[in-house]
Amino acid sequence: MLAAWQGIAMLWAMPLLFPSPMDVWRVLIGLLANGEFFVHVGASLQRLAVGLIVGVPIGAALGCAMGRSWLVDSAFTPYVRMANAIPAIALIPFSLLWFGVTEFARYALLIYIIGLTVTINARHGVRQVPPIRLKASQTLGVTGLRAFFTVVIPSSFPSILSGIRTAIGLGVMVVVAAEMLGATSGLGYLIMQGRANYNPQLMFLGIIGLGLLSLALDRGFQVAIERFLPRWSVKRRV
Amino acid sequence: MSATSPGFGARLWIGVLSVAAGIVLWAIGGALWDDPTTLPSPLAVWKTAGDMALSGALLDAVLASLERIAAGYVVGAIAGIVAGLLLGGVQAIDDLLGPIFEFMKGIPPIALVPIMIMWLGIGELPKYLIVAYIVWVVVTVSVVTGVREIHKVRRRAGWSLGLSGPAIFLRIILPSAAPYLIAGLHSAVGFAYIALVSAELIASRSGVGFIIMDSRFSLKTSQMIVGLITLGVMGALSQLAFDFAVGRSRWLSRYRRH
């Protein structure tokens, strides 16, 4: 594949439009040497991490509340529906208007999209808890909050976990978009720099970096669940 | 869990009350803040929406965006079905191209916008392709899953009943993968809008995404909110239209999973 890419690039001989892997490699070495590449990858990862650390608990709490109480559910459903219909990327100009080109604007966006995705999945998970499990726990004398923590939460865990996985994927999209439209660091910024300076190698590097990053995050998340939470492994049981 | 859940009417009332409370809070906040570039009042947004609707600017933007969604979606869906069947069904193709697809599916569509513009200019084609790209990825993933999930027994039953290769494909593989395909096509609608907005925010002179980005620079916040709401309505209506179309078609609704 790499050979084919190099071959096409050499035949085409238009480095400004279609850089060869060697060119991209050279740019990467340069950025690795002065540490800049890690700075940008680190910036994107840090934003994602903040979004996850703040957004997941908020989403899980709201989703569980919506799944359990019809009052909370009816009150929040119109807002969740509306938020879900508007692509989060479209809110970037709005966040820039409110918060300016600040780190906070990007955190707010990521917390929003991750929180929203986890909310929807947690609500779904709580509602899907088989009634027989609740009845069984009732017969065993476990009710109320205790039942919520010992029966409902564990049963809805798979749904919450798959929500987090989806949220990571959407979070990558949003963080890149936010970095492209207003930031001075991150992989999205790298791509925009490539565009501004007419440096296609940089653009290719940013895109390849993103593909690898989201692949690694997705795989890493699955491996982490297998390893640390084998009870809720996402692997299909046949 | 839902033993004590009340009827639909009560839920609807709470929902309406909650939205009304939200709008009232928004109005109070807007009045207190008193800065229409940060938080325009609901009334100002409503007026702007009326002006934009009357002048035809809103309709033009919606039509421009819908055209991009439609063109990109159709191309992406067809490409996704073909790629999904090939990747899921032919082991050699999966071995060769599977890893590349795994890598490509992680690339957010917005990251491709600058490259597409560099290659193809800022005409309509790059926007179609950005939408088509994400639809292709989503549909391919679901079709691959669908084809892989088919029980071996079904295929073997086909073989032992003497079906030929093409007949197995048409009568076993396609119908078995159809529910996954429909699910994929459904979520692709939402993703198509993400890609559309990405392309329109960065490089466009028309469309709903352009209205939103343009309002940022001219500080017309109420116009931006109208754009966001329009986008939400378009997305929601597209999902409904999809469900309606699948539900109406007798052939497709057989394969819908609830």
PDB file of C-alpha atoms in Angstrom, chain B:
ATOM      1  CA  MET B   1     -39.120   0.085  36.470  1.00  0.00           C
ATOM      2  CA  SER B   2     -42.055   1.688  34.762  1.00  0.00           C
ATOM      3  CA  ALA B   3     -44.714   0.271  37.025  1.00  0.00           C
ATOM      4  CA  THR B   4     -45.794   3.716  38.167  1.00  0.00           C
ATOM      5  CA  SER B   5     -45.279   5.556  34.891  1.00  0.00           C
ATOM      6  CA  PRO B   6     -48.268   7.694  34.040  1.00  0.00           C
ATOM      7  CA  GLY B   7     -49.904   8.135  30.675  1.00  0.00           C
ATOM      8  CA  PHE B   8     -48.744   9.905  27.586  1.00  0.00           C
ATOM      9  CA  GLY B   9     -50.786  13.025  28.380  1.00  0.00           C
ATOM     10  CA  ALA B  10     -49.028  13.727  31.668  1.00  0.00           C
ATOM     11  CA  ARG B  11     -45.638  13.234  30.081  1.00  0.00           C
ATOM     12  CA  LEU B  12     -46.538  15.591  27.268  1.00  0.00           C
ATOM     13  CA  TRP B  13     -47.658  18.259  29.719  1.00  0.00           C
ATOM     14  CA  ILE B  14     -44.436  18.038  31.692  1.00  0.00           C
ATOM     15  CA  GLY B  15     -42.481  18.292  28.463  1.00  0.00           C
ATOM     16  CA  VAL B  16     -44.410  21.352  27.308  1.00  0.00           C
ATOM     17  CA  LEU B  17     -44.051  22.969  30.734  1.00  0.00           C
ATOM     18  CA  SER B  18     -40.345  22.257  30.763  1.00  0.00           C
ATOM     19  CA  VAL B  19     -39.818  23.819  27.329  1.00  0.00           C
ATOM     20  CA  ALA B  20     -41.958  26.818  28.297  1.00  0.00           C
ATOM     21  CA  ALA B  21     -39.901  27.243  31.463  1.00  0.00           C
ATOM     22  CA  GLY B  22     -36.732  27.047  29.389  1.00  0.00           C
ATOM     23  CA  ILE B  23     -37.949  29.789  27.038  1.00  0.00           C
ATOM     24  CA  VAL B  24     -39.008  32.001  29.955  1.00  0.00           C
ATOM     25  CA  LEU B  25     -35.603  31.543  31.608  1.00  0.00           C
ATOM     26  CA  TRP B  26     -33.954  32.374  28.290  1.00  0.00           C
ATOM     27  CA  ALA B  27     -36.045  35.550  27.980  1.00  0.00           C
ATOM     28  CA  ILE B  28     -35.234  36.628  31.555  1.00  0.00           C
ATOM     29  CA  GLY B  29     -31.563  35.838  31.049  1.00  0.00           C
ATOM     30  CA  GLY B  30     -31.519  37.786  27.796  1.00  0.00           C
ATOM     31  CA  ALA B  31     -33.180  40.787  29.460  1.00  0.00           C
ATOM     32  CA  LEU B  32     -30.773  40.727  32.410  1.00  0.00           C
ATOM     33  CA  TRP B  33     -27.707  40.207  30.266  1.00  0.00           C
ATOM     34  CA  ASP B  34     -28.828  42.868  27.854  1.00  0.00           C
ATOM     35  CA  ASP B  35     -26.297  42.053  25.163  1.00  0.00           C
ATOM     36  CA  PRO B  36     -27.897  40.771  21.944  1.00  0.00           C
ATOM     37  CA  THR B  37     -24.581  39.600  20.494  1.00  0.00           C
ATOM     38  CA  THR B  38     -24.146  37.141  23.351  1.00  0.00           C
ATOM     39  CA  LEU B  39     -27.699  36.224  24.236  1.00  0.00           C
ATOM     40  CA  PRO B  40     -30.463  37.604  22.016  1.00  0.00           C
ATOM     41  CA  SER B  41     -33.963  37.318  23.427  1.00  0.00           C
ATOM     42  CA  PRO B  42     -36.310  34.612  22.115  1.00  0.00           C
ATOM     43  CA  LEU B  43     -38.413  37.347  20.554  1.00  0.00           C
ATOM     44  CA  ALA B  44     -35.452  38.720  18.614  1.00  0.00           C
ATOM     45  CA  VAL B  45     -34.642  35.235  17.338  1.00  0.00           C
ATOM     46  CA  TRP B  46     -38.258  34.741  16.323  1.00  0.00           C
ATOM     47  CA  LYS B  47     -38.234  38.054  14.417  1.00  0.00           C
ATOM     48  CA  THR B  48     -34.987  37.187  12.680  1.00  0.00           C
ATOM     49  CA  ALA B  49     -36.424  33.817  11.698  1.00  0.00           C
ATOM     50  CA  GLY B  50     -39.461  35.575  10.232  1.00  0.00           C
ATOM     51  CA  ASP B  51     -37.292  38.006   8.254  1.00  0.00           C
ATOM     52  CA  MET B  52     -35.074  35.236   6.935  1.00  0.00           C
ATOM     53  CA  ALA B  53     -38.057  33.129   5.942  1.00  0.00           C
ATOM     54  CA  LEU B  54     -39.746  36.046   4.152  1.00  0.00           C
ATOM     55  CA  SER B  55     -36.656  37.148   2.260  1.00  0.00           C
ATOM     56  CA  GLY B  56     -36.138  33.605   1.007  1.00  0.00           C
ATOM     57  CA  ALA B  57     -32.616  33.455   2.411  1.00  0.00           C
ATOM     58  CA  LEU B  58     -33.534  30.602   4.703  1.00  0.00           C
ATOM     59  CA  LEU B  59     -35.136  28.548   1.960  1.00  0.00           C
ATOM     60  CA  ASP B  60     -32.125  29.034  -0.334  1.00  0.00           C
ATOM     61  CA  ALA B  61     -29.777  27.853   2.392  1.00  0.00           C
ATOM     62  CA  VAL B  62     -31.940  24.839   3.235  1.00  0.00           C
ATOM     63  CA  LEU B  63     -32.165  23.820  -0.417  1.00  0.00           C
ATOM     64  CA  ALA B  64     -28.411  24.195  -0.939  1.00  0.00           C
ATOM     65  CA  SER B  65     -27.739  22.025   2.110  1.00  0.00           C
ATOM     66  CA  LEU B  66     -30.360  19.423   1.224  1.00  0.00           C
ATOM     67  CA  GLU B  67     -28.916  19.044  -2.249  1.00  0.00           C
ATOM     68  CA  ARG B  68     -25.491  18.282  -0.757  1.00  0.00           C
ATOM     69  CA  ILE B  69     -26.977  15.827   1.724  1.00  0.00           C
ATOM     70  CA  ALA B  70     -28.972  14.025  -0.970  1.00  0.00           C
ATOM     71  CA  ALA B  71     -26.154  13.744  -3.501  1.00  0.00           C
ATOM     72  CA  GLY B  72     -23.572  12.702  -0.936  1.00  0.00           C
ATOM     73  CA  TYR B  73     -25.908  10.265   0.779  1.00  0.00           C
ATOM     74  CA  VAL B  74     -26.863   8.398  -2.379  1.00  0.00           C
ATOM     75  CA  VAL B  75     -23.285   8.070  -3.593  1.00  0.00           C
ATOM     76  CA  GLY B  76     -22.005   7.112  -0.148  1.00  0.00           C
ATOM     77  CA  ALA B  77     -24.754   4.563   0.467  1.00  0.00           C
ATOM     78  CA  ILE B  78     -24.174   2.764  -2.834  1.00  0.00           C
ATOM     79  CA  ALA B  79     -20.415   2.756  -2.309  1.00  0.00           C
ATOM     80  CA  GLY B  80     -20.935   1.531   1.257  1.00  0.00           C
ATOM     81  CA  ILE B  81     -23.141  -1.368   0.237  1.00  0.00           C
ATOM     82  CA  VAL B  82     -20.661  -2.493  -2.418  1.00  0.00           C
ATOM     83  CA  ALA B  83     -17.647  -2.086  -0.139  1.00  0.00           C
ATOM     84  CA  GLY B  84     -19.411  -3.772   2.776  1.00  0.00           C
ATOM     85  CA  LEU B  85     -20.405  -6.807   0.728  1.00  0.00           C
ATOM     86  CA  LEU B  86     -16.888  -7.135  -0.668  1.00  0.00           C
ATOM     87  CA  LEU B  87     -15.093  -6.642   2.656  1.00  0.00           C
ATOM     88  CA  GLY B  88     -17.523  -8.815   4.576  1.00  0.00           C
ATOM     89  CA  GLY B  89     -17.951 -11.527   1.987  1.00  0.00           C
ATOM     90  CA  VAL B  90     -14.592 -12.027   0.305  1.00  0.00           C
ATOM     91  CA  GLN B  91     -11.801 -13.078   2.636  1.00  0.00           C
ATOM     92  CA  ALA B  92      -8.990 -12.069   0.255  1.00  0.00           C
ATOM     93  CA  ILE B  93     -10.318  -8.509  -0.078  1.00  0.00           C
ATOM     94  CA  ASP B  94     -10.695  -8.253   3.661  1.00  0.00           C
ATOM     95  CA  ASP B  95      -7.120  -9.403   4.204  1.00  0.00           C
ATOM     96  CA  LEU B  96      -5.815  -6.900   1.700  1.00  0.00           C
ATOM     97  CA  LEU B  97      -7.970  -3.831   2.363  1.00  0.00           C
ATOM     98  CA  GLY B  98      -9.469  -4.483   5.810  1.00  0.00           C
ATOM     99  CA  PRO B  99      -6.635  -2.838   7.780  1.00  0.00           C
ATOM    100  CA  ILE B 100      -6.721   0.202   5.511  1.00  0.00           C
ATOM    101  CA  PHE B 101     -10.443   0.562   6.051  1.00  0.00           C
ATOM    102  CA  GLU B 102      -9.996   0.220   9.824  1.00  0.00           C
ATOM    103  CA  PHE B 103      -7.594   3.121   9.668  1.00  0.00           C
ATOM    104  CA  MET B 104      -9.706   5.241   7.314  1.00  0.00           C
ATOM    105  CA  LYS B 105     -12.883   4.944   9.324  1.00  0.00           C
ATOM    106  CA  GLY B 106     -11.228   6.803  12.196  1.00  0.00           C
ATOM    107  CA  ILE B 107     -10.581   9.919  10.117  1.00  0.00           C
ATOM    108  CA  PRO B 108     -13.184  12.575  10.891  1.00  0.00           C
ATOM    109  CA  PRO B 109     -14.732  14.000   7.723  1.00  0.00           C
ATOM    110  CA  ILE B 110     -13.855  17.543   8.722  1.00  0.00           C
ATOM    111  CA  ALA B 111     -10.150  16.681   8.584  1.00  0.00           C
ATOM    112  CA  LEU B 112     -10.542  15.898   4.889  1.00  0.00           C
ATOM    113  CA  VAL B 113     -12.156  19.213   4.024  1.00  0.00           C
ATOM    114  CA  PRO B 114      -8.893  21.160   3.481  1.00  0.00           C
ATOM    115  CA  ILE B 115      -7.431  18.427   1.276  1.00  0.00           C
ATOM    116  CA  MET B 116     -10.627  18.142  -0.751  1.00  0.00           C
ATOM    117  CA  ILE B 117     -10.623  21.890  -1.290  1.00  0.00           C
ATOM    118  CA  MET B 118      -6.997  21.795  -2.356  1.00  0.00           C
ATOM    119  CA  TRP B 119      -7.705  19.057  -4.874  1.00  0.00           C
ATOM    120  CA  LEU B 120     -11.132  19.991  -6.119  1.00  0.00           C
ATOM    121  CA  GLY B 121     -11.592  23.683  -5.382  1.00  0.00           C
ATOM    122  CA  ILE B 122     -14.506  25.085  -3.416  1.00  0.00           C
ATOM    123  CA  GLY B 123     -17.262  23.979  -5.783  1.00  0.00           C
ATOM    124  CA  GLU B 124     -20.017  21.524  -4.932  1.00  0.00           C
ATOM    125  CA  LEU B 125     -18.065  18.346  -5.656  1.00  0.00           C
ATOM    126  CA  PRO B 126     -15.874  18.384  -2.524  1.00  0.00           C
ATOM    127  CA  LYS B 127     -18.978  18.883  -0.355  1.00  0.00           C
ATOM    128  CA  TYR B 128     -20.730  15.932  -1.977  1.00  0.00           C
ATOM    129  CA  LEU B 129     -17.625  13.845  -1.429  1.00  0.00           C
ATOM    130  CA  ILE B 130     -17.244  14.804   2.247  1.00  0.00           C
ATOM    131  CA  VAL B 131     -20.848  13.759   2.910  1.00  0.00           C
ATOM    132  CA  ALA B 132     -20.437  10.649   0.768  1.00  0.00           C
ATOM    133  CA  TYR B 133     -17.276   9.700   2.641  1.00  0.00           C
ATOM    134  CA  ILE B 134     -18.866   9.498   6.079  1.00  0.00           C
ATOM    135  CA  VAL B 135     -21.999   7.785   4.751  1.00  0.00           C
ATOM    136  CA  TRP B 136     -19.757   5.285   3.016  1.00  0.00           C
ATOM    137  CA  VAL B 137     -17.858   4.554   6.240  1.00  0.00           C
ATOM    138  CA  VAL B 138     -20.996   4.109   8.359  1.00  0.00           C
ATOM    139  CA  VAL B 139     -22.823   1.939   5.807  1.00  0.00           C
ATOM    140  CA  THR B 140     -19.747  -0.191   5.109  1.00  0.00           C
ATOM    141  CA  VAL B 141     -19.243  -0.942   8.801  1.00  0.00           C
ATOM    142  CA  SER B 142     -22.844  -2.054   9.237  1.00  0.00           C
ATOM    143  CA  VAL B 143     -22.938  -4.161   6.064  1.00  0.00           C
ATOM    144  CA  VAL B 144     -19.663  -5.875   6.991  1.00  0.00           C
ATOM    145  CA  THR B 145     -21.129  -6.733  10.401  1.00  0.00           C
ATOM    146  CA  GLY B 146     -24.322  -7.946   8.743  1.00  0.00           C
ATOM    147  CA  VAL B 147     -22.529 -10.230   6.305  1.00  0.00           C
ATOM    148  CA  ARG B 148     -20.239 -11.615   9.017  1.00  0.00           C
ATOM    149  CA  GLU B 149     -23.110 -12.329  11.407  1.00  0.00           C
ATOM    150  CA  ILE B 150     -24.850 -14.638   8.969  1.00  0.00           C
ATOM    151  CA  HIS B 151     -25.030 -18.059  10.444  1.00  0.00           C
ATOM    152  CA  LYS B 152     -22.869 -20.601   8.676  1.00  0.00           C
ATOM    153  CA  VAL B 153     -25.789 -23.000   8.851  1.00  0.00           C
ATOM    154  CA  ARG B 154     -27.811 -20.794   6.546  1.00  0.00           C
ATOM    155  CA  ARG B 155     -25.102 -20.746   3.915  1.00  0.00           C
ATOM    156  CA  ARG B 156     -24.507 -24.461   4.233  1.00  0.00           C
ATOM    157  CA  ALA B 157     -28.228 -25.093   3.947  1.00  0.00           C
ATOM    158  CA  GLY B 158     -28.128 -23.133   0.723  1.00  0.00           C
ATOM    159  CA  TRP B 159     -25.241 -25.186  -0.595  1.00  0.00           C
ATOM    160  CA  SER B 160     -26.806 -28.498   0.298  1.00  0.00           C
ATOM    161  CA  LEU B 161     -30.090 -27.476  -1.300  1.00  0.00           C
ATOM    162  CA  GLY B 162     -28.115 -26.970  -4.474  1.00  0.00           C
ATOM    163  CA  LEU B 163     -28.186 -23.175  -4.754  1.00  0.00           C
ATOM    164  CA  SER B 164     -25.532 -21.659  -6.983  1.00  0.00           C
ATOM    165  CA  GLY B 165     -23.143 -18.948  -5.823  1.00  0.00           C
ATOM    166  CA  PRO B 166     -25.188 -15.992  -7.135  1.00  0.00           C
ATOM    167  CA  ALA B 167     -28.394 -17.514  -5.788  1.00  0.00           C
ATOM    168  CA  ILE B 168     -26.875 -17.841  -2.322  1.00  0.00           C
ATOM    169  CA  PHE B 169     -25.820 -14.228  -2.537  1.00  0.00           C
ATOM    170  CA  LEU B 170     -29.274 -13.020  -3.556  1.00  0.00           C
ATOM    171  CA  ARG B 171     -31.436 -15.265  -1.420  1.00  0.00           C
ATOM    172  CA  ILE B 172     -29.353 -15.787   1.707  1.00  0.00           C
ATOM    173  CA  ILE B 173     -26.653 -13.157   2.124  1.00  0.00           C
ATOM    174  CA  LEU B 174     -28.611 -10.095   1.029  1.00  0.00           C
ATOM    175  CA  PRO B 175     -31.770 -10.740   3.075  1.00  0.00           C
ATOM    176  CA  SER B 176     -29.744 -11.727   6.136  1.00  0.00           C
ATOM    177  CA  ALA B 177     -27.629  -8.587   5.996  1.00  0.00           C
ATOM    178  CA  ALA B 178     -30.583  -6.284   5.237  1.00  0.00           C
ATOM    179  CA  PRO B 179     -31.490  -5.403   8.865  1.00  0.00           C
ATOM    180  CA  TYR B 180     -27.919  -4.288   9.493  1.00  0.00           C
ATOM    181  CA  LEU B 181     -27.927  -2.325   6.261  1.00  0.00           C
ATOM    182  CA  ILE B 182     -31.104  -0.497   7.270  1.00  0.00           C
ATOM    183  CA  ALA B 183     -29.688   0.283  10.712  1.00  0.00           C
ATOM    184  CA  GLY B 184     -26.524   1.595   9.062  1.00  0.00           C
ATOM    185  CA  LEU B 185     -28.442   3.708   6.569  1.00  0.00           C
ATOM    186  CA  HIS B 186     -30.429   5.123   9.462  1.00  0.00           C
ATOM    187  CA  SER B 187     -27.457   6.274  11.518  1.00  0.00           C
ATOM    188  CA  ALA B 188     -25.756   7.498   8.342  1.00  0.00           C
ATOM    189  CA  VAL B 189     -28.442  10.199   8.076  1.00  0.00           C
ATOM    190  CA  GLY B 190     -27.201  11.822  11.292  1.00  0.00           C
ATOM    191  CA  PHE B 191     -23.573  11.483  10.289  1.00  0.00           C
ATOM    192  CA  ALA B 192     -24.307  13.018   6.880  1.00  0.00           C
ATOM    193  CA  TYR B 193     -25.406  16.182   8.678  1.00  0.00           C
ATOM    194  CA  ILE B 194     -22.206  16.248  10.742  1.00  0.00           C
ATOM    195  CA  ALA B 195     -20.172  16.077   7.534  1.00  0.00           C
ATOM    196  CA  LEU B 196     -22.356  18.659   5.808  1.00  0.00           C
ATOM    197  CA  VAL B 197     -21.864  21.164   8.608  1.00  0.00           C
ATOM    198  CA  SER B 198     -18.124  20.483   8.657  1.00  0.00           C
ATOM    199  CA  ALA B 199     -17.825  21.267   4.973  1.00  0.00           C
ATOM    200  CA  GLU B 200     -20.101  24.290   5.125  1.00  0.00           C
ATOM    201  CA  LEU B 201     -18.419  25.839   8.151  1.00  0.00           C
ATOM    202  CA  ILE B 202     -14.974  25.732   6.602  1.00  0.00           C
ATOM    203  CA  ALA B 203     -15.527  26.320   2.923  1.00  0.00           C
ATOM    204  CA  SER B 204     -18.834  27.423   1.591  1.00  0.00           C
ATOM    205  CA  ARG B 205     -20.722  30.452   0.389  1.00  0.00           C
ATOM    206  CA  SER B 206     -24.159  28.914   0.822  1.00  0.00           C
ATOM    207  CA  GLY B 207     -26.090  26.518   3.005  1.00  0.00           C
ATOM    208  CA  VAL B 208     -27.212  26.467   6.625  1.00  0.00           C
ATOM    209  CA  GLY B 209     -23.679  25.865   7.911  1.00  0.00           C
ATOM    210  CA  PHE B 210     -22.519  28.960   6.059  1.00  0.00           C
ATOM    211  CA  ILE B 211     -25.248  31.045   7.724  1.00  0.00           C
ATOM    212  CA  ILE B 212     -24.006  29.880  11.118  1.00  0.00           C
ATOM    213  CA  MET B 213     -20.354  30.635  10.380  1.00  0.00           C
ATOM    214  CA  ASP B 214     -21.151  33.923   8.690  1.00  0.00           C
ATOM    215  CA  SER B 215     -23.197  35.053  11.696  1.00  0.00           C
ATOM    216  CA  ARG B 216     -20.192  34.472  13.893  1.00  0.00           C
ATOM    217  CA  PHE B 217     -18.087  36.954  11.980  1.00  0.00           C
ATOM    218  CA  SER B 218     -20.857  39.517  11.663  1.00  0.00           C
ATOM    219  CA  LEU B 219     -21.925  38.919  15.290  1.00  0.00           C
ATOM    220  CA  LYS B 220     -25.537  38.273  14.268  1.00  0.00           C
ATOM    221  CA  THR B 221     -26.207  35.848  17.051  1.00  0.00           C
ATOM    222  CA  SER B 222     -29.942  35.591  16.519  1.00  0.00           C
ATOM    223  CA  GLN B 223     -29.265  34.602  12.919  1.00  0.00           C
ATOM    224  CA  MET B 224     -26.870  31.932  14.174  1.00  0.00           C
ATOM    225  CA  ILE B 225     -29.519  30.515  16.496  1.00  0.00           C
ATOM    226  CA  VAL B 226     -32.021  30.418  13.642  1.00  0.00           C
ATOM    227  CA  GLY B 227     -29.433  28.483  11.623  1.00  0.00           C
ATOM    228  CA  LEU B 228     -28.857  26.005  14.456  1.00  0.00           C
ATOM    229  CA  ILE B 229     -32.562  25.406  14.968  1.00  0.00           C
ATOM    230  CA  THR B 230     -33.091  24.995  11.220  1.00  0.00           C
ATOM    231  CA  LEU B 231     -30.325  22.426  11.172  1.00  0.00           C
ATOM    232  CA  GLY B 232     -31.920  20.536  14.044  1.00  0.00           C
ATOM    233  CA  VAL B 233     -35.319  20.540  12.341  1.00  0.00           C
ATOM    234  CA  MET B 234     -33.805  19.371   9.053  1.00  0.00           C
ATOM    235  CA  GLY B 235     -31.955  16.556  10.802  1.00  0.00           C
ATOM    236  CA  ALA B 236     -35.009  15.424  12.734  1.00  0.00           C
ATOM    237  CA  LEU B 237     -37.254  15.569   9.651  1.00  0.00           C
ATOM    238  CA  SER B 238     -34.739  13.597   7.604  1.00  0.00           C
ATOM    239  CA  GLN B 239     -34.713  10.846  10.220  1.00  0.00           C
ATOM    240  CA  LEU B 240     -38.516  10.794  10.242  1.00  0.00           C
ATOM    241  CA  ALA B 241     -38.635  10.697   6.444  1.00  0.00           C
ATOM    242  CA  PHE B 242     -36.236   7.775   6.470  1.00  0.00           C
ATOM    243  CA  ASP B 243     -38.305   5.830   9.005  1.00  0.00           C
ATOM    244  CA  PHE B 244     -41.453   6.635   7.058  1.00  0.00           C
ATOM    245  CA  ALA B 245     -39.949   5.448   3.783  1.00  0.00           C
ATOM    246  CA  VAL B 246     -38.718   2.200   5.324  1.00  0.00           C
ATOM    247  CA  GLY B 247     -42.043   1.653   7.049  1.00  0.00           C
ATOM    248  CA  ARG B 248     -44.014   2.243   3.864  1.00  0.00           C
ATOM    249  CA  SER B 249     -41.960  -0.018   1.687  1.00  0.00           C
ATOM    250  CA  ARG B 250     -43.263  -3.505   2.234  1.00  0.00           C
ATOM    251  CA  TRP B 251     -40.047  -4.996   0.984  1.00  0.00           C
ATOM    252  CA  LEU B 252     -37.829  -3.058   3.367  1.00  0.00           C
ATOM    253  CA  SER B 253     -40.042  -3.067   6.455  1.00  0.00           C
ATOM    254  CA  ARG B 254     -39.771  -6.848   6.592  1.00  0.00           C
ATOM    255  CA  TYR B 255     -36.146  -6.380   7.504  1.00  0.00           C
ATOM    256  CA  ARG B 256     -36.571  -3.660  10.057  1.00  0.00           C
ATOM    257  CA  ARG B 257     -35.573  -4.562  13.583  1.00  0.00           C
ATOM    258  CA  HIS B 258     -37.262  -2.976  16.519  1.00  0.00           C
TER     259      HIS B 258
END
